Amino acid sequence: MKKKKKNENSSKIFEYHDHGACFGDAITQIEDYFIQKKLQLTPLRRKVFEILIEDHKPLGAYDILDKLGEAGFSSSPPIAYRVLDFLIEHGFVHKVQGLNAFIACSNPKHSHFPTFVICRKCEKVAEVSEEKSGLNLPSPRITNFKIEKTTIELTGICSTCENAEIR
Ligand SMILES: [Zn+2]
Ligand SMILES: [Zn+2]
Ligand SMILES: [Zn+2]
């Protein structure tokens, strides 16, 4: 398999990309990670991840449950939430607070604070790297407090929706 621009942690969903390769890469990454960490990639964990990587769309918990049901998994909400929490903890899934939805990480190998770009119209979400977003936020100085997690969500309009609005 050809190595593609690995650092191109780009806004995949807003651009055309070779999704077959992307999907395969993502599955290989999670498989390798689970082996390395001696964790079990149970069929349910794998399926939840596959559902989320499938079209890079953010999905609500109930959409995920529906898809699990369609795929023949009988999964109760608490079990699905446990799987999601687990995948979040290991960096393969992020929660998009603004949409109350879950999305597969586009670059799970690196530990990072995700930045999301959300189109308010079509609700497409892209995860962008810190360099790409150009945000370069100063670290907040809050005394007696250690920041462990930051999520930045930028809401706006994607070029496709914007062009449709102008016309
Ligand atoms: Zn893809
Ligand atoms: Zn990520
Ligand atoms: Zn849009």
Coordinates of C-alpha atoms and ligand atoms in Angstrom, one line a residue:
M1 CA 0.0 0.0 0.0
K2 CA 1.3 3.4 -0.9
K3 CA 1.9 5.8 2.0
K4 CA 0.0 8.9 1.5
K5 CA 0.6 12.3 3.0
K6 CA 0.3 11.2 6.6
N7 CA 0.5 14.6 8.1
E8 CA -2.2 15.9 5.9
N9 CA -4.7 15.8 8.7
S10 CA -7.0 17.7 6.5
S11 CA -10.6 18.6 6.4
K12 CA -11.4 15.3 4.7
I13 CA -15.1 15.7 4.5
F14 CA -15.0 19.0 2.7
E15 CA -12.6 17.6 0.0
Y16 CA -12.7 14.7 -2.3
H17 CA -10.4 11.9 -1.2
D18 CA -9.7 8.3 -1.8
H19 CA -12.1 6.9 0.9
G20 CA -11.4 3.3 0.2
A21 CA -7.7 3.7 1.1
C22 CA -8.7 6.1 4.0
F23 CA -11.1 3.5 5.4
G24 CA -8.5 0.7 5.1
D25 CA -5.9 2.9 6.8
A26 CA -8.1 3.8 9.7
I27 CA -9.0 0.1 10.3
T28 CA -5.3 -0.8 10.2
Q29 CA -4.5 1.9 12.6
I30 CA -7.0 0.8 15.2
E31 CA -6.1 -2.8 14.8
D32 CA -2.4 -2.0 15.3
Y33 CA -3.1 0.2 18.3
F34 CA -5.3 -2.4 20.0
I35 CA -2.6 -5.1 19.5
Q36 CA 0.1 -2.8 20.8
K37 CA -1.9 -1.9 23.9
K38 CA -3.0 -5.4 24.4
L39 CA -6.6 -4.4 24.2
Q40 CA -9.5 -6.3 22.7
L41 CA -11.0 -5.0 19.5
T42 CA -14.3 -6.7 20.0
P43 CA -16.7 -6.9 17.1
L44 CA -18.8 -4.2 18.7
R45 CA -15.9 -1.8 19.2
R46 CA -14.8 -2.4 15.6
K47 CA -18.3 -2.0 14.3
V48 CA -18.9 1.3 16.1
F49 CA -15.6 2.7 14.7
E50 CA -16.5 1.4 11.2
I51 CA -19.9 3.1 11.4
L52 CA -18.2 6.4 12.3
I53 CA -15.4 6.3 9.8
E54 CA -17.8 5.2 7.0
D55 CA -18.5 8.7 5.7
H56 CA -16.8 10.9 8.3
K57 CA -20.2 12.2 9.3
P58 CA -20.9 13.0 12.9
L59 CA -23.6 10.7 14.3
G60 CA -25.7 10.9 17.3
A61 CA -25.8 8.0 19.7
Y62 CA -29.2 6.9 18.4
D63 CA -28.1 7.0 14.8
I64 CA -25.2 4.7 15.9
L65 CA -27.6 2.4 17.7
D66 CA -29.8 2.2 14.5
K67 CA -26.9 1.3 12.4
L68 CA -25.7 -1.3 14.9
G69 CA -29.2 -2.8 14.8
E70 CA -29.2 -2.9 11.0
A71 CA -25.9 -4.7 11.1
G72 CA -27.3 -7.3 13.4
F73 CA -25.9 -6.2 16.7
S74 CA -28.3 -6.0 19.5
S75 CA -27.0 -3.2 21.5
S76 CA -28.6 -1.3 24.3
P77 CA -27.8 2.3 24.8
P78 CA -25.6 1.8 27.9
I79 CA -23.4 -0.7 26.0
A80 CA -23.1 1.6 23.0
Y81 CA -22.2 4.5 25.3
R82 CA -19.6 2.4 27.0
V83 CA -18.0 1.5 23.6
L84 CA -18.1 5.2 22.6
D85 CA -16.5 6.3 25.8
F86 CA -13.8 3.7 25.3
L87 CA -13.1 4.7 21.8
I88 CA -13.0 8.4 22.9
E89 CA -10.6 7.6 25.7
H90 CA -8.2 6.0 23.3
G91 CA -8.5 8.8 20.8
F92 CA -10.3 7.1 18.0
V93 CA -13.5 9.0 18.4
H94 CA -14.3 12.5 19.4
K95 CA -17.5 14.0 20.7
V96 CA -18.7 17.1 18.9
Q97 CA -20.4 19.0 21.7
G98 CA -22.1 21.5 19.4
L99 CA -24.0 18.7 17.6
N100 CA -24.2 16.3 20.5
A101 CA -22.7 13.8 18.1
F102 CA -19.7 11.5 17.7
I103 CA -17.1 11.5 14.9
A104 CA -14.2 9.3 14.1
C105 CA -10.8 11.0 14.7
S106 CA -9.0 11.8 11.4
N107 CA -5.6 11.4 12.9
P108 CA -5.8 9.1 15.9
K109 CA -2.0 8.4 16.0
H110 CA -1.2 11.7 17.5
S111 CA -2.5 12.9 20.8
H112 CA -4.1 16.2 20.2
F113 CA -6.7 18.6 21.1
P114 CA -9.1 18.4 18.3
T115 CA -10.4 21.5 16.4
F116 CA -13.6 21.1 14.5
V117 CA -15.0 23.1 11.7
I118 CA -18.8 22.7 11.6
C119 CA -21.0 23.8 8.8
R120 CA -24.2 25.1 10.4
K121 CA -26.2 24.3 7.2
C122 CA -25.3 20.8 6.1
E123 CA -23.8 19.9 9.5
K124 CA -20.7 18.5 8.0
V125 CA -17.8 18.4 10.4
A126 CA -14.2 18.4 9.6
E127 CA -11.4 17.9 12.1
V128 CA -8.4 20.1 11.4
S129 CA -5.0 20.1 12.9
E130 CA -3.8 23.0 15.0
E131 CA -1.3 24.1 12.3
K132 CA -4.0 23.9 9.6
S133 CA -6.6 25.9 11.6
G134 CA -4.0 28.6 12.1
L135 CA -5.7 29.4 15.4
N136 CA -2.5 29.5 17.5
L137 CA -4.4 30.2 20.7
P138 CA -2.4 31.5 23.6
S139 CA -2.5 29.1 26.6
P140 CA -4.9 30.5 29.1
R141 CA -3.3 31.3 32.4
I142 CA -5.6 30.0 35.1
T143 CA -4.0 29.7 38.4
N144 CA -4.3 26.4 40.3
F145 CA -5.8 24.7 37.4
K146 CA -4.3 22.2 35.0
I147 CA -6.0 21.9 31.6
E148 CA -6.4 18.3 30.5
K149 CA -8.8 18.6 27.7
T150 CA -9.7 21.3 25.2
T151 CA -12.1 21.1 22.3
I152 CA -12.4 23.9 19.9
E153 CA -15.5 24.0 17.6
L154 CA -15.8 26.6 14.9
T155 CA -19.2 27.0 13.4
G156 CA -19.7 28.6 10.0
I157 CA -20.7 27.8 6.5
C158 CA -18.9 25.5 4.0
S159 CA -18.2 26.8 0.5
T160 CA -20.8 24.5 -1.0
C161 CA -23.6 25.8 1.2
E162 CA -22.4 29.3 0.8
N163 CA -22.4 29.1 -3.0
A164 CA -25.9 27.6 -2.8
E165 CA -27.0 30.6 -0.7
I166 CA -25.7 33.2 -3.1
R167 CA -27.4 31.7 -6.1
Ligands
ZN1 ZN -12.3 8.9 4.1
ZN2 ZN -8.7 13.7 16.4
ZN3 ZN -22.3 23.0 4.4

